[in-house]
Amino acid sequence: MNSNNIFRPAGSEKAITGTGLRHAGRVHANLHAPELIGHAIRREEGALSSGGALMVRTGLHTGRSVQDKFIVDEPSTRDGVWWGAINAALPPESFVRVCDHVRGYLEGQELFTQDLYAGADPAHRIRIRLVTTHAWHALFARNMFIRPPASELAGFVPDFVILHAPDLELDPATHGVRSGTGVILSLEQRLVVIAGTQYAGEIKKSIFTVMNWLLPEQDVMPMHCSANIGPGGDVALFFGLSGTGKTTLSSDASRQLIGDDEHGWSKDGVFNVEGGCYAKVIGLKREAEPEIWDAAHRFGTVLENVVADRDGVPDFMHGGLTENTRACYPIDFVANASPDGQGGVPRHVVMLTADAFGVLPPIARLTPAQAVYHFLSGYTARIAGTEKGLGKEPQATFSACFGAPFLPRRPELYGEQLAASLARTPVTCWLVNTGWTGGPYGTGRRIALAQTRALVNAALDGRLDDVPFRVEPHFGLSIPTHVPGVPDSLLDPASTWAEPAAYSRAAADLAARFEKNFETFREGCGPEIREAAIRPPAS
């Protein structure tokens, strides 16, 4: 392939403007998917699957490097950052050394740049310029974010720049970081530096962190959630951590998909932050998730750490490299995707948890105060087989706002935004357990996807509006007594256990975990939220 003859869209001559790079070798600016895939094959970055997707491996890092994330400690932003384990501080002088090192490495190399948007609503949009040494990472970003029309590239000036050097290791002694990997955000300089990791999710989540910083100042609530629209124009939000079904449940052929992961909620409605999907595909089956299956077999999709046979046929059941296998594709690969990535004010908010202890009901209606409480809690449970290093017993996980690693500000601020958003217009809130019933993981069974879909569809379609509810004693949750198409026995988790006393002990234990976790936020919450908090029953 003669890359000198490849079409270069308008704006390529300014490809490194605003990045701090003084010069570069060959620069491939704003190439489309076919050109980027051609370069990736030429450079041996990946190979094509039998369906045409680009299959890549990320080496040592198959997920986010949580302990290697830093925010630069700068005077203009210092007081607003939620410092601690989530957002470690990097001194400005260390960041200068990091930037000099990374820019020195990038200068003179073959580079790939992409000019993209984050934010489907033009009123709340930022312009991003990615500079990377890998063609496949440029394709990932092009799939993941919003692609401007050619007419808007000529005068493109980035609001934020990402300097991406996946093969370059940092020196902890020189650069003040923890390891050879660094994901560093300067909110003052509007610059993201990523080095020492090929895992592409760092690109996506660094910009989400940026939006979580910017949008609250615009009276917009940033959300780690998926969103879709019903036939009547009703918008539903789906909050949930990895493995809870956020992407799966929002990808419904009967509803229009706004987006699968990151959104903003303004007074005018909901908008997608991104222009693509990053679906977890371990265990992917066509009959259960046809929209994701079809997208994962298309030319232009990136398959990350998915194993294939000699003929290039992906094996989505194989987690030999990692359980965190992913497919990244433009959202228009989903047939029923919203063309503009926007919808009206939400009518339903669904909070998802995969409770591996088997004690939460499969669906419950929440009051607004309970919704804010569960939002701040961000509960799910991890099990062996979904993440490395887990033992045989489930592990409770609490991630504030269902996305603590991406929160640059304190969680209570986002909780206050949710409370204000729920107060502006009538919204029905639900807690949906996609985890276990009849006992914990290893004893009970996982709730069937078909049953979860039936429960969610009944809630969104209004078929639970006139159904009687009862309040269960352990978590104060309102449970419907009947849902069409679902056995009544499934709705009451206690009745599915062989030993009622064992259920009560397990429920009390989980309630105590909720109570302990809430101590972190109690002082920053109002009386309604504190009153809605879960407490273990008095012994």
Coordinates of C-alpha atoms in Angstrom, one line a residue:
M1 CA 0.0 0.0 0.0
N2 CA 1.4 3.4 -1.0
S3 CA 0.2 5.6 1.9
N4 CA 1.3 8.7 0.0
N5 CA -1.6 8.2 -2.4
I6 CA -4.2 7.7 0.3
F7 CA -6.9 10.3 0.5
R8 CA -6.2 12.8 3.2
P9 CA -9.3 14.8 4.4
A10 CA -9.2 18.6 5.0
G11 CA -7.3 19.6 8.0
S12 CA -4.5 17.1 7.7
E13 CA -1.9 19.8 7.3
K14 CA -2.7 21.0 10.8
A15 CA -2.8 17.5 12.3
I16 CA -0.4 18.3 15.2
T17 CA -1.4 21.9 15.9
G18 CA -2.2 22.4 19.5
T19 CA -0.5 19.2 20.6
G20 CA 2.8 20.7 21.7
L21 CA 4.6 18.6 19.0
R22 CA 7.1 20.6 17.0
H23 CA 7.5 18.2 14.1
A24 CA 6.6 14.7 13.2
G25 CA 7.4 12.0 10.6
R26 CA 4.6 10.8 8.3
V27 CA 1.2 11.9 9.7
H28 CA -2.0 10.1 8.7
A29 CA -4.7 12.6 9.6
N30 CA -8.4 11.7 9.9
L31 CA -8.2 8.5 7.9
H32 CA -11.3 6.4 7.6
A33 CA -11.7 2.8 8.6
P34 CA -10.5 1.1 5.4
E35 CA -7.3 3.1 5.3
L36 CA -6.6 2.6 9.0
I37 CA -7.2 -1.1 8.8
G38 CA -4.8 -1.3 5.8
H39 CA -2.1 0.4 7.9
A40 CA -2.8 -1.8 10.9
I41 CA -2.3 -4.9 8.7
R42 CA 0.8 -3.4 7.1
R43 CA 2.3 -2.7 10.5
E44 CA 1.2 -6.1 11.8
E45 CA -0.9 -4.6 14.6
G46 CA -3.7 -7.1 14.0
A47 CA -5.4 -9.4 11.6
L48 CA -8.8 -9.7 10.0
S49 CA -11.4 -12.1 11.4
S50 CA -13.5 -14.3 9.0
G51 CA -16.2 -11.6 9.2
G52 CA -13.9 -8.7 8.5
A53 CA -13.3 -7.3 12.0
L54 CA -9.8 -6.2 13.0
M55 CA -8.6 -8.5 15.8
V56 CA -6.0 -7.0 18.1
R57 CA -4.2 -7.9 21.3
T58 CA -3.3 -5.5 24.0
G59 CA -0.5 -7.5 25.6
L60 CA 0.1 -7.1 29.4
H61 CA -2.7 -4.7 30.0
T62 CA -6.1 -6.2 29.2
G63 CA -8.1 -3.7 31.3
R64 CA -7.7 -0.3 32.8
S65 CA -4.6 0.4 35.0
V66 CA -6.6 1.9 37.9
Q67 CA -3.6 2.5 40.1
D68 CA -1.7 4.3 37.3
K69 CA -4.3 7.1 36.8
F70 CA -3.3 10.6 37.9
I71 CA -4.8 14.1 37.8
V72 CA -2.2 16.9 37.7
D73 CA -2.4 19.0 40.9
E74 CA -2.9 22.5 39.5
P75 CA -4.1 25.6 41.2
S76 CA -7.1 26.3 39.0
T77 CA -8.7 22.9 39.6
R78 CA -7.2 21.7 42.9
D79 CA -10.2 22.5 45.1
G80 CA -12.7 20.8 42.9
V81 CA -11.0 17.4 42.5
W82 CA -12.0 14.3 44.6
W83 CA -8.4 13.4 45.7
G84 CA -7.6 10.0 47.0
A85 CA -7.3 6.4 45.7
I86 CA -9.4 7.2 42.6
N87 CA -7.6 10.4 41.6
A88 CA -4.0 10.4 42.7
A89 CA -2.2 13.8 42.5
L90 CA 0.7 14.3 40.2
P91 CA 2.9 17.4 40.8
P92 CA 3.0 19.8 37.9
E93 CA 6.8 19.5 37.6
S94 CA 6.5 15.7 37.2
F95 CA 3.9 16.3 34.5
V96 CA 6.3 18.6 32.6
R97 CA 8.9 15.8 32.6
V98 CA 6.3 13.2 31.4
C99 CA 5.2 15.5 28.6
D100 CA 8.7 16.2 27.5
H101 CA 9.4 12.5 27.4
V102 CA 6.3 11.5 25.5
R103 CA 6.5 14.4 23.0
G104 CA 10.2 13.6 22.4
Y105 CA 9.2 10.0 21.7
L106 CA 6.3 10.9 19.3
E107 CA 8.3 13.5 17.3
G108 CA 9.7 12.0 14.2
Q109 CA 7.5 8.8 14.3
E110 CA 4.8 7.7 11.9
L111 CA 1.7 9.1 13.6
F112 CA -2.1 8.7 13.3
T113 CA -4.3 11.6 14.3
Q114 CA -8.1 11.8 14.6
D115 CA -10.2 14.9 15.2
L116 CA -13.4 13.9 16.9
Y117 CA -16.3 15.2 19.1
A118 CA -17.5 14.0 22.5
G119 CA -21.1 15.0 23.1
A120 CA -24.0 14.5 20.6
D121 CA -25.6 17.7 21.8
P122 CA -23.7 20.6 20.1
A123 CA -24.4 22.8 23.1
H124 CA -22.4 20.5 25.4
R125 CA -19.8 19.2 23.0
I126 CA -16.0 19.2 23.1
R127 CA -13.5 18.7 20.3
I128 CA -10.8 16.1 20.8
R129 CA -7.5 15.6 18.9
L130 CA -5.9 12.2 19.3
V131 CA -2.3 11.6 18.4
T132 CA -1.1 8.0 18.5
T133 CA 1.5 5.7 17.1
H134 CA -0.9 2.9 16.3
A135 CA -3.4 2.7 13.4
W136 CA -5.7 0.4 15.3
H137 CA -6.0 2.8 18.3
A138 CA -6.9 5.6 15.8
L139 CA -9.6 3.3 14.5
F140 CA -10.8 2.6 18.0
A141 CA -11.1 6.3 18.7
R142 CA -12.8 6.9 15.4
N143 CA -15.3 4.2 16.1
M144 CA -15.8 5.3 19.7
F145 CA -16.3 9.0 19.4
I146 CA -18.4 11.2 17.1
R147 CA -17.0 11.7 13.6
P148 CA -17.4 15.3 12.4
P149 CA -18.4 15.9 8.8
A150 CA -15.6 16.8 6.4
S151 CA -16.8 20.4 6.3
E152 CA -16.1 20.9 10.0
L153 CA -12.5 19.6 9.9
A154 CA -10.9 22.5 8.1
G155 CA -11.2 24.9 11.0
F156 CA -11.0 22.2 13.8
V157 CA -9.3 23.5 16.9
P158 CA -9.1 20.9 19.8
D159 CA -10.5 21.6 23.2
F160 CA -8.6 18.6 24.6
V161 CA -5.6 16.7 23.2
I162 CA -4.7 13.0 23.8
L163 CA -1.1 12.1 23.4
H164 CA -1.1 8.4 23.1
A165 CA 2.2 6.4 23.3
P166 CA 1.2 2.8 24.1
D167 CA 4.6 1.3 23.5
L168 CA 6.5 3.9 25.6
E169 CA 7.2 3.1 29.3
L170 CA 7.6 5.8 31.9
D171 CA 10.3 5.8 34.6
P172 CA 8.8 6.1 38.1
A173 CA 11.9 7.6 39.5
T174 CA 12.1 10.3 36.9
H175 CA 8.4 11.0 36.2
G176 CA 6.8 10.5 39.7
V177 CA 4.5 7.7 38.6
R178 CA 3.9 4.3 40.1
S179 CA 5.1 2.1 37.2
G180 CA 5.9 2.2 33.5
T181 CA 2.3 3.0 32.8
G182 CA 0.6 6.4 33.2
V183 CA -2.9 7.7 32.4
I184 CA -2.5 11.4 33.3
L185 CA -5.1 14.2 32.9
S186 CA -4.3 17.9 33.2
L187 CA -7.6 19.7 33.5
E188 CA -5.9 23.1 33.4
Q189 CA -3.9 22.4 30.2
R190 CA -6.7 20.3 28.7
L191 CA -4.3 17.5 28.0
V192 CA -4.4 13.7 28.4
V193 CA -1.2 11.7 28.3
I194 CA -1.4 7.9 28.0
A195 CA 1.8 5.8 28.0
G196 CA 2.8 2.2 28.6
T197 CA -0.5 0.5 27.9
Q198 CA -2.2 -0.7 24.7
Y199 CA -5.6 -1.2 26.3
A200 CA -7.8 1.1 24.3
G201 CA -10.4 1.6 27.0
E202 CA -8.0 4.1 28.6
I203 CA -8.7 6.5 25.6
K204 CA -12.4 6.2 26.0
K205 CA -12.5 6.5 29.8
S206 CA -10.1 9.5 30.0
I207 CA -12.5 11.6 27.9
F208 CA -15.4 10.4 30.0
T209 CA -13.5 11.7 33.1
V210 CA -13.1 15.0 31.3
M211 CA -16.8 15.2 30.6
N212 CA -17.5 14.3 34.2
W213 CA -15.5 17.3 35.1
L214 CA -17.0 19.8 32.6
L215 CA -20.7 18.9 32.4
P216 CA -21.7 19.7 36.0
E217 CA -20.6 23.3 35.5
Q218 CA -23.1 23.4 32.6
D219 CA -26.0 22.1 34.7
V220 CA -25.7 18.8 32.9
M221 CA -25.5 15.5 34.8
P222 CA -22.9 13.1 33.3
M223 CA -23.8 9.5 33.6
H224 CA -22.2 6.1 33.2
C225 CA -25.3 4.5 31.7
S226 CA -26.9 3.2 28.6
A227 CA -30.0 4.8 27.1
N228 CA -32.8 4.0 24.7
I229 CA -36.1 5.3 23.4
G230 CA -39.4 3.4 23.3
P231 CA -41.9 3.6 20.4
G232 CA -43.8 6.4 22.2
G233 CA -40.7 8.5 22.6
D234 CA -40.1 7.5 26.3
V235 CA -36.5 7.5 27.3
A236 CA -35.0 4.9 29.7
L237 CA -31.6 5.0 31.4
F238 CA -29.7 1.9 32.5
F239 CA -27.1 2.3 35.1
G240 CA -24.8 -0.6 36.0
L241 CA -21.3 -1.8 36.4
S242 CA -19.5 -4.3 34.1
G243 CA -21.3 -7.7 33.9
T244 CA -24.8 -6.4 35.0
G245 CA -26.3 -6.3 31.5
K246 CA -26.2 -2.5 30.8
T247 CA -25.3 -2.9 27.2
T248 CA -27.4 -6.1 26.7
L249 CA -30.6 -4.7 28.1
S250 CA -30.4 -1.4 26.3
S251 CA -29.8 -3.2 22.9
D252 CA -33.4 -4.1 22.4
A253 CA -34.8 -4.4 18.8
S254 CA -38.1 -2.9 20.0
R255 CA -36.5 0.3 21.2
Q256 CA -34.1 2.8 19.6
L257 CA -30.6 2.9 21.1
I258 CA -29.2 6.3 22.1
G259 CA -26.0 4.9 23.4
D260 CA -24.5 2.0 25.4
D261 CA -22.3 3.6 28.0
E262 CA -21.9 7.4 28.6
H263 CA -24.5 10.1 28.5
G264 CA -25.4 13.6 29.7
W265 CA -28.8 14.6 31.1
S266 CA -29.6 18.3 30.6
K267 CA -32.9 20.1 31.2
D268 CA -33.8 19.4 27.5
G269 CA -33.1 15.7 27.6
V270 CA -30.5 13.0 27.2
F271 CA -27.6 12.9 24.8
N272 CA -24.8 10.4 24.0
V273 CA -21.3 11.4 24.9
E274 CA -20.0 8.9 22.3
G275 CA -20.5 7.8 18.8
G276 CA -19.8 4.1 19.2
C277 CA -20.1 1.1 21.4
Y278 CA -17.5 -0.9 23.4
A279 CA -19.4 -4.1 24.2
K280 CA -18.0 -6.8 26.4
V281 CA -18.3 -10.0 24.3
I282 CA -17.2 -12.9 26.5
G283 CA -19.9 -15.5 26.2
L284 CA -21.5 -13.6 23.3
K285 CA -24.3 -15.7 21.6
R286 CA -26.2 -14.7 18.5
E287 CA -29.6 -15.9 19.9
A288 CA -29.3 -13.8 23.1
E289 CA -27.7 -10.6 21.7
P290 CA -28.2 -10.5 17.9
E291 CA -27.4 -6.7 17.6
I292 CA -24.0 -7.1 19.3
W293 CA -23.3 -10.4 17.5
D294 CA -23.9 -8.8 14.0
A295 CA -21.8 -5.8 14.8
A296 CA -18.9 -8.0 16.1
H297 CA -18.7 -9.7 12.7
R298 CA -18.5 -6.5 10.5
F299 CA -15.6 -4.9 8.7
G300 CA -14.6 -1.8 10.7
T301 CA -15.2 -3.3 14.1
V302 CA -12.2 -3.7 16.4
L303 CA -12.2 -7.0 18.4
E304 CA -9.9 -6.6 21.4
N305 CA -8.3 -9.8 22.9
V306 CA -10.8 -12.1 21.2
V307 CA -9.3 -15.5 20.3
A308 CA -10.0 -17.0 16.8
D309 CA -9.2 -20.3 15.1
R310 CA -7.0 -20.7 12.1
D311 CA -9.8 -19.6 9.7
G312 CA -10.2 -16.4 11.7
V313 CA -13.5 -17.4 13.2
P314 CA -13.8 -15.7 16.7
D315 CA -14.4 -17.8 19.7
F316 CA -16.4 -15.6 22.1
M317 CA -16.5 -18.4 24.7
H318 CA -12.7 -18.4 25.0
G319 CA -11.3 -16.2 27.8
G320 CA -7.8 -17.4 27.5
L321 CA -6.3 -13.9 27.2
T322 CA -8.8 -12.1 29.4
E323 CA -12.5 -12.3 30.4
N324 CA -12.6 -8.6 29.4
T325 CA -12.9 -9.3 25.7
R326 CA -14.4 -6.3 23.8
A327 CA -15.9 -5.3 20.5
C328 CA -15.6 -1.6 19.5
Y329 CA -17.8 -0.4 16.6
P330 CA -19.6 2.7 15.4
I331 CA -23.1 3.0 16.9
D332 CA -24.6 3.0 13.4
F333 CA -23.6 -0.6 13.1
V334 CA -26.7 -1.2 15.3
A335 CA -29.7 -1.1 13.1
N336 CA -32.0 0.7 15.5
A337 CA -29.6 3.3 16.8
S338 CA -30.7 6.9 17.1
P339 CA -29.4 8.9 14.2
D340 CA -28.5 12.0 16.3
G341 CA -27.7 10.3 19.6
Q342 CA -30.2 12.4 21.5
G343 CA -33.6 11.8 23.3
G344 CA -36.0 13.6 25.5
V345 CA -36.2 13.8 29.3
P346 CA -36.0 10.3 30.8
R347 CA -39.2 8.6 31.9
H348 CA -37.5 5.6 33.5
V349 CA -34.3 5.1 35.4
V350 CA -33.1 1.5 35.8
M351 CA -30.3 0.6 38.2
L352 CA -28.8 -2.8 37.5
T353 CA -26.9 -5.1 39.8
A354 CA -25.7 -8.7 39.5
D355 CA -26.2 -9.8 43.1
A356 CA -24.2 -13.0 43.4
F357 CA -25.4 -13.4 47.0
G358 CA -28.9 -14.1 45.6
V359 CA -30.9 -12.0 48.1
L360 CA -32.0 -8.9 46.1
P361 CA -35.3 -9.1 44.2
P362 CA -35.2 -9.4 40.4
I363 CA -37.1 -6.0 40.2
A364 CA -38.1 -3.4 42.7
R365 CA -39.6 0.1 42.4
L366 CA -37.5 2.9 44.1
T367 CA -38.5 6.2 45.5
P368 CA -36.4 9.2 44.3
A369 CA -34.5 9.1 47.6
Q370 CA -33.9 5.4 47.3
A371 CA -32.7 6.0 43.7
V372 CA -30.1 8.5 44.8
Y373 CA -29.0 6.2 47.6
H374 CA -28.5 3.2 45.2
F375 CA -26.8 5.6 42.7
L376 CA -24.3 6.6 45.4
S377 CA -23.9 3.0 46.4
G378 CA -23.3 1.5 42.9
Y379 CA -23.5 -2.1 44.1
T380 CA -22.8 -5.3 42.3
A381 CA -21.0 -8.5 43.2
R382 CA -18.0 -10.1 41.4
I383 CA -17.5 -13.8 41.0
A384 CA -14.6 -16.1 40.0
G385 CA -14.6 -16.4 36.2
T386 CA -15.4 -12.7 35.6
E387 CA -12.2 -11.2 37.0
K388 CA -8.8 -12.6 37.7
G389 CA -7.7 -13.0 41.4
L390 CA -11.2 -13.7 42.8
G391 CA -11.8 -16.6 45.1
K392 CA -14.7 -19.0 45.2
E393 CA -16.9 -16.6 47.2
P394 CA -18.7 -13.6 45.7
Q395 CA -17.2 -10.2 46.5
A396 CA -19.4 -7.2 47.0
T397 CA -18.4 -4.2 45.0
F398 CA -19.5 -0.7 45.6
S399 CA -18.6 1.9 42.9
A400 CA -20.1 5.3 43.5
C401 CA -22.4 6.6 40.8
F402 CA -21.8 3.2 39.0
G403 CA -18.5 4.7 37.8
A404 CA -16.2 5.8 40.7
P405 CA -13.0 5.4 38.6
F406 CA -14.2 8.1 36.2
L407 CA -15.3 10.7 38.8
P408 CA -13.0 13.7 39.1
R409 CA -15.4 15.4 41.6
R410 CA -16.9 14.1 44.8
P411 CA -19.8 11.6 44.3
E412 CA -22.2 13.6 46.4
L413 CA -22.2 16.3 43.8
Y414 CA -23.4 13.9 41.1
G415 CA -26.0 12.5 43.6
E416 CA -27.3 16.1 44.1
Q417 CA -27.6 16.4 40.3
L418 CA -29.5 13.2 40.1
A419 CA -31.9 14.3 42.8
A420 CA -32.5 17.6 41.0
S421 CA -33.0 15.9 37.7
L422 CA -35.6 13.5 39.3
A423 CA -37.4 16.4 40.9
R424 CA -37.8 18.3 37.6
T425 CA -40.1 15.8 35.9
P426 CA -41.9 12.6 36.7
V427 CA -39.5 9.7 36.5
T428 CA -40.0 6.1 37.7
C429 CA -37.0 4.4 39.1
W430 CA -36.3 0.7 39.3
L431 CA -33.7 -1.6 40.8
V432 CA -33.2 -4.7 38.7
N433 CA -31.1 -7.7 39.9
T434 CA -29.6 -9.6 36.9
G435 CA -27.7 -11.9 39.3
W436 CA -28.7 -15.0 41.3
T437 CA -31.8 -16.4 42.8
G438 CA -32.5 -19.5 45.0
G439 CA -29.2 -19.1 46.7
P440 CA -25.8 -17.5 46.2
Y441 CA -23.4 -18.2 43.3
G442 CA -22.5 -21.9 43.4
T443 CA -25.9 -22.9 44.9
G444 CA -28.6 -20.9 43.2
R445 CA -29.0 -20.1 39.5
R446 CA -28.5 -16.9 37.6
I447 CA -31.8 -15.2 36.6
A448 CA -32.5 -16.0 32.9
L449 CA -31.9 -13.1 30.5
A450 CA -35.4 -13.7 29.0
Q451 CA -37.0 -13.3 32.4
T452 CA -35.0 -10.1 33.1
R453 CA -36.0 -8.7 29.7
A454 CA -39.7 -9.5 30.5
L455 CA -39.4 -7.7 33.9
V456 CA -37.7 -4.6 32.3
N457 CA -40.1 -4.5 29.4
A458 CA -43.1 -4.7 31.7
A459 CA -41.7 -1.8 33.8
L460 CA -41.0 0.4 30.7
D461 CA -44.3 -0.4 29.0
G462 CA -46.3 0.7 32.0
R463 CA -47.7 -2.8 32.8
L464 CA -46.6 -2.5 36.4
D465 CA -48.3 0.8 37.0
D466 CA -51.4 -0.8 38.5
V467 CA -49.9 -3.9 40.0
P468 CA -49.9 -4.2 43.8
F469 CA -46.5 -3.9 45.5
R470 CA -45.3 -5.0 48.9
V471 CA -42.3 -3.8 50.9
E472 CA -39.8 -6.5 51.8
P473 CA -38.2 -6.3 55.2
H474 CA -34.5 -6.5 54.6
F475 CA -33.8 -3.6 52.1
G476 CA -37.1 -1.7 52.2
L477 CA -37.7 -2.4 48.5
S478 CA -41.1 -2.3 46.9
I479 CA -41.6 -5.6 45.0
P480 CA -44.5 -6.2 42.5
T481 CA -46.7 -9.2 43.4
H482 CA -47.2 -10.1 39.8
V483 CA -45.4 -9.5 36.5
P484 CA -46.9 -10.9 33.3
G485 CA -44.8 -13.6 31.8
V486 CA -42.7 -14.2 35.0
P487 CA -43.4 -16.7 37.7
D488 CA -44.7 -15.0 40.9
S489 CA -42.3 -17.1 43.0
L490 CA -39.3 -15.5 41.3
L491 CA -40.4 -12.0 42.5
D492 CA -39.9 -12.9 46.2
P493 CA -36.2 -13.9 46.6
A494 CA -36.8 -15.3 50.1
S495 CA -39.3 -17.9 48.8
T496 CA -36.7 -19.2 46.2
W497 CA -34.3 -20.3 48.9
A498 CA -34.5 -23.8 50.4
E499 CA -33.8 -22.5 53.9
P500 CA -35.5 -19.3 54.9
A501 CA -33.1 -18.8 57.8
A502 CA -30.1 -19.0 55.4
Y503 CA -31.7 -16.3 53.2
S504 CA -32.2 -14.0 56.2
R505 CA -28.6 -14.4 57.3
A506 CA -27.4 -13.6 53.8
A507 CA -29.7 -10.6 53.4
A508 CA -28.6 -9.2 56.8
D509 CA -25.0 -9.6 55.8
L510 CA -25.5 -7.7 52.5
A511 CA -27.5 -5.0 54.3
A512 CA -24.5 -4.5 56.7
R513 CA -22.2 -4.1 53.7
F514 CA -24.5 -1.4 52.3
E515 CA -24.5 0.4 55.6
K516 CA -20.7 0.3 56.0
N517 CA -20.2 1.6 52.4
F518 CA -22.7 4.5 53.0
E519 CA -20.6 5.9 55.9
T520 CA -18.4 7.4 53.2
F521 CA -21.2 9.6 51.9
R522 CA -23.6 10.0 54.9
E523 CA -22.4 13.4 56.0
G524 CA -22.7 14.8 52.5
C525 CA -26.3 13.7 52.0
G526 CA -29.6 15.3 53.0
P527 CA -32.1 13.8 55.5
E528 CA -34.2 12.1 52.8
I529 CA -31.2 10.2 51.4
R530 CA -30.1 9.2 54.9
E531 CA -33.6 8.0 55.8
A532 CA -33.7 5.9 52.6
A533 CA -30.4 4.2 53.5
I534 CA -30.4 0.4 54.0
R535 CA -29.8 -0.7 57.6
P536 CA -29.4 -4.3 58.9
P537 CA -32.5 -5.4 61.0
A538 CA -32.1 -5.0 64.7
S539 CA -30.9 -8.2 66.3

